[in-house]
mmCIF file of C-alpha atoms and ligand atoms in Angstrom:
data_model
loop_
_atom_site.group_PDB
_atom_site.id
_atom_site.type_symbol
_atom_site.label_atom_id
_atom_site.label_comp_id
_atom_site.label_asym_id
_atom_site.label_seq_id
_atom_site.Cartn_x
_atom_site.Cartn_y
_atom_site.Cartn_z
ATOM 1 C CA MET S 1 52.266 61.696 39.818
ATOM 2 C CA LYS S 2 52.192 61.730 35.742
ATOM 3 C CA ILE S 3 51.669 64.642 34.192
ATOM 4 C CA GLY S 4 50.871 65.182 30.988
ATOM 5 C CA ILE S 5 52.330 68.848 29.179
ATOM 6 C CA THR S 6 51.564 70.914 26.785
ATOM 7 C CA CYS S 7 52.449 73.735 26.068
ATOM 8 C CA TYR S 8 53.806 76.202 22.712
ATOM 9 C CA PRO S 9 57.291 74.677 22.166
ATOM 10 C CA THR S 10 59.221 76.760 20.256
ATOM 11 C CA TYR S 11 58.231 79.985 21.097
ATOM 12 C CA GLY S 12 57.260 83.176 24.207
ATOM 13 C CA GLY S 13 57.620 82.623 27.857
ATOM 14 C CA SER S 14 54.688 80.312 28.208
ATOM 15 C CA GLY S 15 56.728 77.625 26.275
ATOM 16 C CA VAL S 16 59.769 78.051 29.064
ATOM 17 C CA VAL S 17 57.291 78.525 31.816
ATOM 18 C CA ALA S 18 55.626 75.158 31.219
ATOM 19 C CA THR S 19 59.508 73.250 30.147
ATOM 20 C CA GLU S 20 60.651 74.364 33.182
ATOM 21 C CA LEU S 21 58.083 73.605 35.707
ATOM 22 C CA GLY S 22 58.039 70.188 33.554
ATOM 23 C CA LYS S 23 62.124 69.345 34.543
ATOM 24 C CA ALA S 24 61.951 70.711 37.758
ATOM 25 C CA LEU S 25 58.733 68.214 37.932
ATOM 26 C CA ALA S 26 60.706 65.195 37.410
ATOM 27 C CA GLU S 27 63.511 66.529 39.135
ATOM 28 C CA ARG S 28 60.854 65.721 42.146
ATOM 29 C CA GLY S 29 60.274 62.666 40.979
ATOM 30 C CA HIS S 30 57.380 62.667 38.869
ATOM 31 C CA GLN S 31 56.823 61.451 35.603
ATOM 32 C CA VAL S 32 56.030 63.819 33.310
ATOM 33 C CA HIS S 33 55.046 63.483 29.339
ATOM 34 C CA PHE S 34 55.385 66.438 26.940
ATOM 35 C CA ILE S 35 53.134 66.170 24.307
ATOM 36 C CA SER S 36 53.810 68.770 21.891
ATOM 37 C CA TYR S 37 54.158 69.549 17.801
ATOM 38 C CA ALA S 38 57.424 69.827 18.734
ATOM 39 C CA MET S 39 60.597 69.129 21.085
ATOM 40 C CA PRO S 40 60.090 72.382 23.887
ATOM 41 C CA MET S 41 62.809 74.882 23.485
ATOM 42 C CA ARG S 42 64.363 74.230 26.472
ATOM 43 C CA LEU S 43 64.251 70.746 26.803
ATOM 44 C CA ASP S 44 67.729 70.150 25.721
ATOM 45 C CA SER S 45 69.654 67.568 27.254
ATOM 46 C CA PHE S 46 68.365 63.813 28.573
ATOM 47 C CA HIS S 47 66.269 63.844 31.661
ATOM 48 C CA ASP S 48 65.115 61.157 33.621
ATOM 49 C CA ASN S 49 61.915 60.642 34.029
ATOM 50 C CA ILE S 50 60.526 63.104 30.753
ATOM 51 C CA PHE S 51 59.005 61.416 27.931
ATOM 52 C CA TYR S 52 58.127 63.381 24.742
ATOM 53 C CA HIS S 53 55.265 62.986 22.695
ATOM 54 C CA GLU S 54 54.919 65.143 19.235
ATOM 55 C CA VAL S 55 51.726 65.457 17.785
ATOM 56 C CA ASP S 56 50.993 64.130 13.667
ATOM 57 C CA ILE S 57 49.283 66.623 11.983
ATOM 58 C CA PRO S 58 47.499 64.588 9.113
ATOM 59 C CA ASN S 59 47.722 66.105 6.109
ATOM 60 C CA TYR S 60 44.697 65.497 3.585
ATOM 61 C CA PRO S 61 43.529 67.665 -0.016
ATOM 62 C CA LEU S 62 40.295 68.507 1.380
ATOM 63 C CA PHE S 63 41.642 69.881 4.516
ATOM 64 C CA GLU S 64 42.947 73.788 3.642
ATOM 65 C CA PHE S 65 44.274 74.320 6.446
ATOM 66 C CA GLN S 66 46.128 72.149 9.321
ATOM 67 C CA LEU S 67 43.923 70.576 12.170
ATOM 68 C CA TYR S 68 46.182 70.654 15.066
ATOM 69 C CA SER S 69 43.545 71.089 17.499
ATOM 70 C CA LEU S 70 42.093 67.717 16.377
ATOM 71 C CA ALA S 71 45.085 66.282 15.952
ATOM 72 C CA LEU S 72 46.350 67.702 19.804
ATOM 73 C CA ALA S 73 43.116 65.658 21.438
ATOM 74 C CA GLY S 74 43.743 62.938 19.288
ATOM 75 C CA LYS S 75 47.565 62.199 20.651
ATOM 76 C CA MET S 76 46.349 63.633 24.306
ATOM 77 C CA VAL S 77 43.809 60.992 24.374
ATOM 78 C CA ASP S 78 46.896 58.404 22.900
ATOM 79 C CA VAL S 79 48.967 59.257 25.961
ATOM 80 C CA ILE S 80 45.806 59.613 28.823
ATOM 81 C CA ARG S 81 45.403 55.414 27.962
ATOM 82 C CA TYR S 82 48.532 54.193 27.182
ATOM 83 C CA GLU S 83 50.448 56.124 30.028
ATOM 84 C CA LYS S 84 47.842 56.643 32.591
ATOM 85 C CA LEU S 85 48.290 60.042 33.359
ATOM 86 C CA ASP S 86 46.763 61.442 36.684
ATOM 87 C CA VAL S 87 46.750 65.374 35.147
ATOM 88 C CA LEU S 88 47.448 66.950 31.528
ATOM 89 C CA HIS S 89 48.280 70.019 32.558
ATOM 90 C CA VAL S 90 48.301 72.455 29.480
ATOM 91 C CA HIS S 91 49.852 75.841 29.357
ATOM 92 C CA TYR S 92 48.204 78.501 27.005
ATOM 93 C CA ALA S 93 44.160 78.503 26.628
ATOM 94 C CA ILE S 94 44.379 78.367 22.641
ATOM 95 C CA PRO S 95 43.758 75.672 21.372
ATOM 96 C CA HIS S 96 45.226 73.589 24.568
ATOM 97 C CA ALA S 97 42.600 73.918 27.252
ATOM 98 C CA VAL S 98 40.003 73.122 24.317
ATOM 99 C CA SER S 99 41.975 69.786 23.144
ATOM 100 C CA GLY S 100 42.094 69.128 26.604
ATOM 101 C CA TYR S 101 38.714 69.449 27.327
ATOM 102 C CA MET S 102 38.067 67.096 24.199
ATOM 103 C CA ALA S 103 40.173 64.928 25.176
ATOM 104 C CA LYS S 104 38.731 64.166 28.710
ATOM 105 C CA GLN S 105 35.729 63.719 27.309
ATOM 106 C CA ILE S 106 36.701 60.868 24.770
ATOM 107 C CA ILE S 107 38.633 59.350 27.507
ATOM 108 C CA LYS S 108 36.402 59.601 30.666
ATOM 109 C CA ASN S 109 34.958 56.047 31.138
ATOM 110 C CA GLU S 110 38.368 54.718 31.260
ATOM 111 C CA ALA S 111 40.364 57.388 32.503
ATOM 112 C CA PRO S 112 39.753 59.726 35.206
ATOM 113 C CA THR S 113 42.759 62.528 34.319
ATOM 114 C CA LYS S 114 42.064 65.905 35.852
ATOM 115 C CA LEU S 115 42.735 68.860 33.352
ATOM 116 C CA VAL S 116 44.900 71.706 34.785
ATOM 117 C CA THR S 117 44.899 75.192 32.745
ATOM 118 C CA THR S 118 47.363 78.184 32.820
ATOM 119 C CA LEU S 119 46.443 81.033 31.498
ATOM 120 C CA HIS S 120 49.695 83.271 30.247
ATOM 121 C CA GLY S 121 48.774 86.434 28.689
ATOM 122 C CA THR S 122 47.888 86.454 25.115
ATOM 123 C CA ASP S 123 44.490 84.228 25.440
ATOM 124 C CA ILE S 124 43.457 85.989 27.879
ATOM 125 C CA THR S 125 43.996 89.839 26.535
ATOM 126 C CA ILE S 126 43.994 89.918 22.945
ATOM 127 C CA VAL S 127 43.395 86.700 21.074
ATOM 128 C CA GLY S 128 41.000 85.056 23.178
ATOM 129 C CA LEU S 129 38.948 88.055 22.599
ATOM 130 C CA GLU S 130 38.425 87.499 18.823
ATOM 131 C CA PRO S 131 34.666 86.418 18.438
ATOM 132 C CA SER S 132 35.418 83.317 17.157
ATOM 133 C CA PHE S 133 37.089 81.832 19.925
ATOM 134 C CA LEU S 134 35.272 83.853 22.781
ATOM 135 C CA PRO S 135 33.113 81.128 24.022
ATOM 136 C CA LEU S 136 35.921 78.220 23.361
ATOM 137 C CA VAL S 137 38.239 80.277 26.066
ATOM 138 C CA LYS S 138 35.227 80.120 28.489
ATOM 139 C CA PHE S 139 34.390 76.744 28.255
ATOM 140 C CA SER S 140 37.414 75.357 28.504
ATOM 141 C CA ILE S 141 38.736 77.388 31.663
ATOM 142 C CA GLU S 142 34.960 76.803 33.087
ATOM 143 C CA GLN S 143 35.737 73.052 32.366
ATOM 144 C CA SER S 144 38.744 73.166 34.150
ATOM 145 C CA ASP S 145 39.663 70.783 37.010
ATOM 146 C CA ALA S 146 41.696 73.810 37.875
ATOM 147 C CA VAL S 147 42.783 76.775 36.373
ATOM 148 C CA THR S 148 45.786 79.286 37.159
ATOM 149 C CA SER S 149 46.931 82.314 35.746
ATOM 150 C CA VAL S 150 50.585 83.547 36.543
ATOM 151 C CA SER S 151 49.750 87.108 37.695
ATOM 152 C CA ARG S 152 47.096 88.362 40.078
ATOM 153 C CA PHE S 153 46.240 91.201 37.311
ATOM 154 C CA LEU S 154 45.855 87.719 34.597
ATOM 155 C CA ARG S 155 42.909 86.895 37.406
ATOM 156 C CA GLU S 156 41.059 89.487 37.481
ATOM 157 C CA LYS S 157 41.068 90.490 33.600
ATOM 158 C CA THR S 158 39.675 86.105 33.264
ATOM 159 C CA LEU S 159 36.860 86.536 35.354
ATOM 160 C CA THR S 160 35.887 90.110 34.185
ATOM 161 C CA ASN S 161 36.233 89.219 30.042
ATOM 162 C CA PHE S 162 35.040 86.216 29.619
ATOM 163 C CA ASN S 163 31.857 86.810 32.791
ATOM 164 C CA ILE S 164 34.064 83.367 34.770
ATOM 165 C CA ASN S 165 32.791 83.127 38.566
ATOM 166 C CA ARG S 166 35.350 80.287 39.622
ATOM 167 C CA GLU S 167 38.303 79.741 41.278
ATOM 168 C CA ILE S 168 41.776 80.813 39.912
ATOM 169 C CA ASP S 169 45.016 80.078 41.829
ATOM 170 C CA VAL S 170 47.032 82.655 40.811
ATOM 171 C CA ILE S 171 51.174 80.938 40.517
ATOM 172 C CA PRO S 172 54.034 83.633 39.736
ATOM 173 C CA ASN S 173 56.252 82.655 36.992
ATOM 174 C CA PHE S 174 59.729 81.502 38.520
ATOM 175 C CA ILE S 175 63.173 81.404 37.678
ATOM 176 C CA ASP S 176 66.233 79.053 38.464
ATOM 177 C CA THR S 177 68.139 81.697 40.134
ATOM 178 C CA GLU S 178 71.576 79.705 40.349
ATOM 179 C CA LEU S 179 71.341 79.641 36.603
ATOM 180 C CA TYR S 180 70.435 83.000 36.105
ATOM 181 C CA THR S 181 73.122 84.639 38.051
ATOM 182 C CA ARG S 182 75.465 87.932 37.396
ATOM 183 C CA ASN S 183 78.828 86.901 35.583
ATOM 184 C CA GLU S 184 80.704 89.719 36.828
ATOM 185 C CA ASN S 185 83.788 88.412 33.863
ATOM 186 C CA CYS S 186 81.486 88.754 30.932
ATOM 187 C CA ARG S 187 83.333 89.332 27.522
ATOM 188 C CA LEU S 188 79.981 90.996 25.788
ATOM 189 C CA LYS S 189 79.996 93.981 27.708
ATOM 190 C CA GLN S 190 84.178 94.115 26.590
ATOM 191 C CA GLN S 191 82.929 93.772 23.288
ATOM 192 C CA ILE S 192 80.083 95.958 22.931
ATOM 193 C CA ALA S 193 81.223 99.216 25.976
ATOM 194 C CA PRO S 194 84.533 99.067 25.713
ATOM 195 C CA ASN S 195 85.160 102.669 26.841
ATOM 196 C CA GLY S 196 82.674 101.936 29.967
ATOM 197 C CA GLU S 197 79.540 103.090 28.158
ATOM 198 C CA LYS S 198 76.611 101.757 29.998
ATOM 199 C CA ILE S 199 74.756 99.159 28.471
ATOM 200 C CA LEU S 200 70.336 99.262 28.013
ATOM 201 C CA ILE S 201 69.569 95.571 27.235
ATOM 202 C CA HIS S 202 65.266 94.592 25.505
ATOM 203 C CA ILE S 203 64.748 90.498 25.080
ATOM 204 C CA SER S 204 61.629 89.730 23.527
ATOM 205 C CA ASN S 205 59.856 87.952 20.278
ATOM 206 C CA PHE S 206 59.595 91.934 19.126
ATOM 207 C CA ARG S 207 56.012 91.249 18.501
ATOM 208 C CA GLU S 208 53.853 94.930 18.839
ATOM 209 C CA VAL S 209 52.921 93.977 22.564
ATOM 210 C CA LYS S 210 56.480 95.362 23.297
ATOM 211 C CA ARG S 211 56.273 98.322 21.725
ATOM 212 C CA VAL S 212 60.098 97.196 20.797
ATOM 213 C CA PRO S 213 60.699 101.091 18.641
ATOM 214 C CA ASP S 214 59.891 102.126 21.961
ATOM 215 C CA THR S 215 63.612 100.941 23.433
ATOM 216 C CA ILE S 216 65.045 103.451 19.969
ATOM 217 C CA LYS S 217 63.276 106.266 21.560
ATOM 218 C CA ILE S 218 64.527 105.733 25.052
ATOM 219 C CA LEU S 219 68.499 105.129 24.097
ATOM 220 C CA HIS S 220 67.954 108.656 22.070
ATOM 221 C CA GLU S 221 66.975 110.089 24.765
ATOM 222 C CA VAL S 222 69.500 108.767 27.346
ATOM 223 C CA ARG S 223 71.885 109.020 24.888
ATOM 224 C CA LYS S 224 71.677 113.435 25.047
ATOM 225 C CA SER S 225 73.519 113.514 28.907
ATOM 226 C CA ILE S 226 74.921 109.528 28.400
ATOM 227 C CA ASP S 227 76.620 107.228 26.567
ATOM 228 C CA THR S 228 75.058 104.396 26.406
ATOM 229 C CA LYS S 229 74.615 101.082 23.445
ATOM 230 C CA LEU S 230 71.571 98.885 23.738
ATOM 231 C CA ILE S 231 71.439 95.437 23.703
ATOM 232 C CA LEU S 232 68.398 94.151 21.185
ATOM 233 C CA VAL S 233 67.377 90.127 21.980
ATOM 234 C CA GLY S 234 65.351 88.123 20.278
ATOM 235 C CA ASP S 235 63.436 88.547 16.540
ATOM 236 C CA GLY S 236 59.742 89.143 15.174
ATOM 237 C CA PRO S 237 57.336 90.944 13.506
ATOM 238 C CA GLN S 238 58.338 94.366 14.374
ATOM 239 C CA ARG S 239 62.275 94.030 14.318
ATOM 240 C CA SER S 240 62.374 95.414 10.712
ATOM 241 C CA GLU S 241 60.555 98.543 11.951
ATOM 242 C CA THR S 242 63.048 98.307 14.737
ATOM 243 C CA GLU S 243 66.094 98.733 12.610
ATOM 244 C CA GLN S 244 64.339 101.436 10.321
ATOM 245 C CA LEU S 245 63.865 104.093 13.535
ATOM 246 C CA THR S 246 67.897 102.919 14.755
ATOM 247 C CA ARG S 247 69.109 104.198 11.025
ATOM 248 C CA GLU S 248 66.903 107.593 11.289
ATOM 249 C CA LEU S 249 67.752 108.241 14.869
ATOM 250 C CA GLY S 250 71.085 107.715 13.441
ATOM 251 C CA LEU S 251 71.823 105.532 16.384
ATOM 252 C CA THR S 252 73.193 102.853 14.487
ATOM 253 C CA GLU S 253 76.595 101.955 15.771
ATOM 254 C CA HIS S 254 75.114 102.391 19.284
ATOM 255 C CA VAL S 255 72.634 99.353 19.207
ATOM 256 C CA LYS S 256 73.263 95.752 18.023
ATOM 257 C CA PHE S 257 70.968 93.450 16.665
ATOM 258 C CA LEU S 258 71.634 89.991 18.450
ATOM 259 C CA GLY S 259 68.990 87.998 17.183
ATOM 260 C CA LYS S 260 67.773 84.996 19.237
ATOM 261 C CA GLN S 261 70.435 83.654 21.479
ATOM 262 C CA ASN S 262 70.324 81.429 24.227
ATOM 263 C CA GLY S 263 73.200 81.894 26.935
ATOM 264 C CA LEU S 264 70.132 84.995 28.349
ATOM 265 C CA PRO S 265 72.540 85.005 31.910
ATOM 266 C CA GLU S 266 75.444 85.556 29.995
ATOM 267 C CA ILE S 267 73.576 88.498 27.532
ATOM 268 C CA LEU S 268 72.246 89.937 30.599
ATOM 269 C CA SER S 269 75.672 89.775 32.455
ATOM 270 C CA ALA S 270 76.688 92.462 30.299
ATOM 271 C CA ALA S 271 73.380 94.804 30.845
ATOM 272 C CA ASP S 272 72.612 97.555 33.451
ATOM 273 C CA ILE S 273 69.427 97.796 32.739
ATOM 274 C CA PHE S 274 66.221 96.018 31.218
ATOM 275 C CA LEU S 275 63.882 97.913 29.485
ATOM 276 C CA LEU S 276 60.076 96.513 29.555
ATOM 277 C CA PRO S 277 57.737 99.402 27.461
ATOM 278 C CA SER S 278 55.146 96.484 26.759
ATOM 279 C CA GLN S 279 51.722 97.929 25.947
ATOM 280 C CA SER S 280 49.905 94.702 27.426
ATOM 281 C CA GLU S 281 51.927 91.649 29.614
ATOM 282 C CA SER S 282 50.543 89.479 32.287
ATOM 283 C CA PHE S 283 53.694 89.334 33.665
ATOM 284 C CA GLY S 284 56.970 89.640 32.044
ATOM 285 C CA LEU S 285 59.481 86.716 32.726
ATOM 286 C CA ALA S 286 62.159 88.444 30.436
ATOM 287 C CA ALA S 287 61.880 90.806 33.705
ATOM 288 C CA LEU S 288 62.290 88.475 36.178
ATOM 289 C CA GLU S 289 65.632 86.524 34.366
ATOM 290 C CA ALA S 290 67.053 89.976 33.931
ATOM 291 C CA MET S 291 66.455 91.103 37.998
ATOM 292 C CA SER S 292 67.977 87.799 38.842
ATOM 293 C CA CYS S 293 70.974 88.766 37.141
ATOM 294 C CA ASN S 294 70.782 91.968 39.332
ATOM 295 C CA VAL S 295 69.838 93.824 36.191
ATOM 296 C CA PRO S 296 67.067 96.790 37.540
ATOM 297 C CA VAL S 297 63.804 96.908 35.026
ATOM 298 C CA VAL S 298 62.754 99.851 33.553
ATOM 299 C CA GLY S 299 59.322 99.637 31.660
ATOM 300 C CA THR S 300 55.534 100.430 31.911
ATOM 301 C CA SER S 301 53.043 99.587 34.047
ATOM 302 C CA ALA S 302 50.818 97.684 31.671
ATOM 303 C CA GLY S 303 49.101 94.878 33.232
ATOM 304 C CA GLY S 304 51.631 92.592 35.557
ATOM 305 C CA ILE S 305 54.352 94.073 35.396
ATOM 306 C CA PRO S 306 54.136 96.094 38.639
ATOM 307 C CA GLU S 307 53.565 92.250 40.282
ATOM 308 C CA VAL S 308 57.435 91.580 39.436
ATOM 309 C CA VAL S 309 58.815 95.407 39.380
ATOM 310 C CA THR S 310 58.862 96.660 42.001
ATOM 311 C CA HIS S 311 58.790 100.922 41.405
ATOM 312 C CA GLY S 312 61.373 102.850 43.248
ATOM 313 C CA GLU S 313 63.330 99.822 44.316
ATOM 314 C CA THR S 314 63.626 96.602 42.310
ATOM 315 C CA GLY S 315 63.113 99.606 39.230
ATOM 316 C CA TYR S 316 60.264 101.798 37.871
ATOM 317 C CA VAL S 317 57.702 102.213 35.354
ATOM 318 C CA ALA S 318 55.550 104.773 33.578
ATOM 319 C CA GLU S 319 52.317 105.588 32.010
ATOM 320 C CA MET S 320 52.733 103.183 28.080
ATOM 321 C CA GLY S 321 54.512 104.834 24.903
ATOM 322 C CA ASP S 322 55.490 107.917 27.590
ATOM 323 C CA THR S 323 59.374 107.004 26.721
ATOM 324 C CA ASN S 324 60.470 110.760 28.298
ATOM 325 C CA ARG S 325 59.628 109.320 31.841
ATOM 326 C CA MET S 326 61.394 105.742 30.899
ATOM 327 C CA ALA S 327 64.435 107.739 29.559
ATOM 328 C CA LYS S 328 64.503 109.884 32.564
ATOM 329 C CA TYR S 329 64.163 106.996 35.332
ATOM 330 C CA VAL S 330 67.001 104.884 32.855
ATOM 331 C CA VAL S 331 68.771 108.690 33.184
ATOM 332 C CA ASP S 332 68.858 108.542 37.094
ATOM 333 C CA LEU S 333 69.864 105.022 38.005
ATOM 334 C CA LEU S 334 72.508 105.606 35.657
ATOM 335 C CA THR S 335 74.183 108.760 37.099
ATOM 336 C CA ASN S 336 73.351 107.346 41.014
ATOM 337 C CA PRO S 337 75.714 104.617 41.563
ATOM 338 C CA LYS S 338 74.456 103.967 45.182
ATOM 339 C CA LYS S 339 70.415 104.140 44.167
ATOM 340 C CA TYR S 340 71.848 101.837 41.747
ATOM 341 C CA GLN S 341 74.318 99.797 43.536
ATOM 342 C CA ARG S 342 70.672 98.993 45.799
ATOM 343 C CA PHE S 343 68.131 98.711 43.368
ATOM 344 C CA SER S 344 70.276 96.103 41.784
ATOM 345 C CA ASP S 345 70.751 94.286 45.215
ATOM 346 C CA ALA S 346 67.304 94.469 45.491
ATOM 347 C CA SER S 347 66.467 92.672 41.978
ATOM 348 C CA ARG S 348 67.955 90.245 42.646
ATOM 349 C CA LYS S 349 67.553 89.824 45.908
ATOM 350 C CA ARG S 350 63.503 89.915 45.164
ATOM 351 C CA ALA S 351 64.035 87.198 42.450
ATOM 352 C CA VAL S 352 65.669 84.903 45.464
ATOM 353 C CA ASP S 353 62.662 85.640 47.836
ATOM 354 C CA GLU S 354 59.659 85.000 45.545
ATOM 355 C CA PHE S 355 60.084 83.630 42.982
ATOM 356 C CA GLN S 356 63.047 80.917 43.222
ATOM 357 C CA THR S 357 61.378 77.525 41.544
ATOM 358 C CA ASP S 358 61.444 75.850 44.558
ATOM 359 C CA LEU S 359 59.221 78.206 46.005
ATOM 360 C CA LEU S 360 56.918 78.440 43.268
ATOM 361 C CA VAL S 361 56.709 74.742 41.376
ATOM 362 C CA PRO S 362 54.640 72.941 45.482
ATOM 363 C CA HIS S 363 51.913 75.278 44.931
ATOM 364 C CA TYR S 364 51.621 73.462 41.248
ATOM 365 C CA GLU S 365 51.949 70.144 43.066
ATOM 366 C CA ALA S 366 49.110 71.184 45.920
ATOM 367 C CA ILE S 367 47.064 71.782 43.071
ATOM 368 C CA TYR S 368 47.136 68.597 41.504
ATOM 369 C CA GLU S 369 47.489 66.726 44.638
ATOM 370 C CA ARG S 370 44.057 68.450 45.297
ATOM 371 C CA VAL S 371 42.421 67.393 41.299
ATOM 372 C CA VAL S 372 43.632 63.768 41.899
ATOM 373 C CA ASN S 373 41.814 63.830 45.080
ATOM 374 C CA GLU S 374 38.721 65.563 44.455
ATOM 375 C CA LYS S 375 35.593 63.107 43.311
HETATM 376 O O1 GMT R 1 54.999 83.789 23.975
HETATM 377 C C1 GMT R 1 53.939 82.847 24.946
HETATM 378 O O2 GMT R 1 53.968 82.112 25.258
HETATM 379 C C2 GMT R 1 52.772 83.380 25.935
HETATM 380 C C3 GMT R 1 53.042 85.047 26.162
HETATM 381 C C4 GMT R 1 52.180 85.784 25.279
HETATM 382 O O3 GMT R 1 51.493 86.450 24.981
HETATM 383 O O4 GMT R 1 51.093 85.105 26.146
HETATM 384 O O5 GMT R 1 53.698 85.566 27.159
HETATM 385 C C5 GMT R 1 53.206 85.182 28.517
HETATM 386 O O6 GMT R 1 53.288 84.657 29.423
HETATM 387 C C6 GMT R 1 54.520 84.964 29.677
HETATM 388 C C7 GMT R 1 54.697 83.336 30.733
HETATM 389 O O7 GMT R 1 53.816 83.325 31.782
HETATM 390 C C8 GMT R 1 54.714 85.758 30.588
HETATM 391 O O8 GMT R 1 55.552 86.416 31.393
HETATM 392 C C9 GMT R 1 54.258 86.836 29.506
HETATM 393 O O9 GMT R 1 54.085 88.378 30.177
HETATM 394 C C10 GMT R 1 52.704 87.060 28.620
HETATM 395 N N1 GMT R 1 52.628 87.800 27.694
HETATM 396 C C11 GMT R 1 52.170 88.662 28.449
HETATM 397 O O10 GMT R 1 50.624 89.235 28.963
HETATM 398 C C12 GMT R 1 52.272 89.439 26.350
#
């Protein structure tokens, strides 16, 4: 099939999932056309069957704000028309599903391209609920030929928040478990914990919803009984606040801020436990990446996290903000080597058995087949 994919190219989990999906589809023989304003971050080498169409956003003195949604719709029309796409698959509803709908309407007499929308998280739980966006998100979901969500939690939220009555297929985030595998000879572990200290890790884009300062509070509590370090990977709005709290609590030499990084499997291989104290999380791709590298997760029970982290088997979940309980869970795991090993093995097994790329990409293909064959 010929499949167009639109996503946020450089920021966040939805872009990662969309790009990995495109790569997997191309490997399975489909022709994939990425349509975005920049080259997707994970599209870092040449792939057969993958094409990239950059959206050019015209400027004009009258336009105080850039008209990305319109420029995107125009580019979508162009790619549908000349590449003869069977399916246009948009990731994250705002504004992609709206632009996709517009493009489909403009070209409907020339091309029967179907629109598939994947909902990822804050497009439904936070920003999509803004009064100025809500009717657009609701309409574009209702008008898509198929809609998928990355967790059961997100499907329920979509139906209730937007008062929508339609089929939504749940397809969880997936992972390349061959790539995300533990490297037992990790050099970073030696550098950060030369005396065999335990290592906690958190990876995110440091937005408010991630509650990154909670990782510092957890470390502070854990260090009362265990010599432990914390690695923080990523950058974003909460970084300075987190750095400040680190200094206030006298933890500077125990917290390593690595900033944005590639090579996550190598970094995750240094860690003993992944922390995910989010306020809102529709799935938690970062937790899955950790689990695939044998790292159990301690986090909150927010949103779809319990669909990924099995409480008492691959990690623990607690109420949002309850950093003392999360710290207790961390100490419990780090002081029970047999239990820790069981959780670590179970984390890897769950990633491989339930969330491997090869298991989940066929679900997307089945949806494409379904919509293309629908009259
Ligand atoms: O930043 C993004 O790309 C999307 C972001 C969000 O805020 O919606 O991430 C979401 O999509 C990921 C991939 O499906 C999920 O694993 C994340 O849990 C989800 N983030 C939130 O719900 C906060």
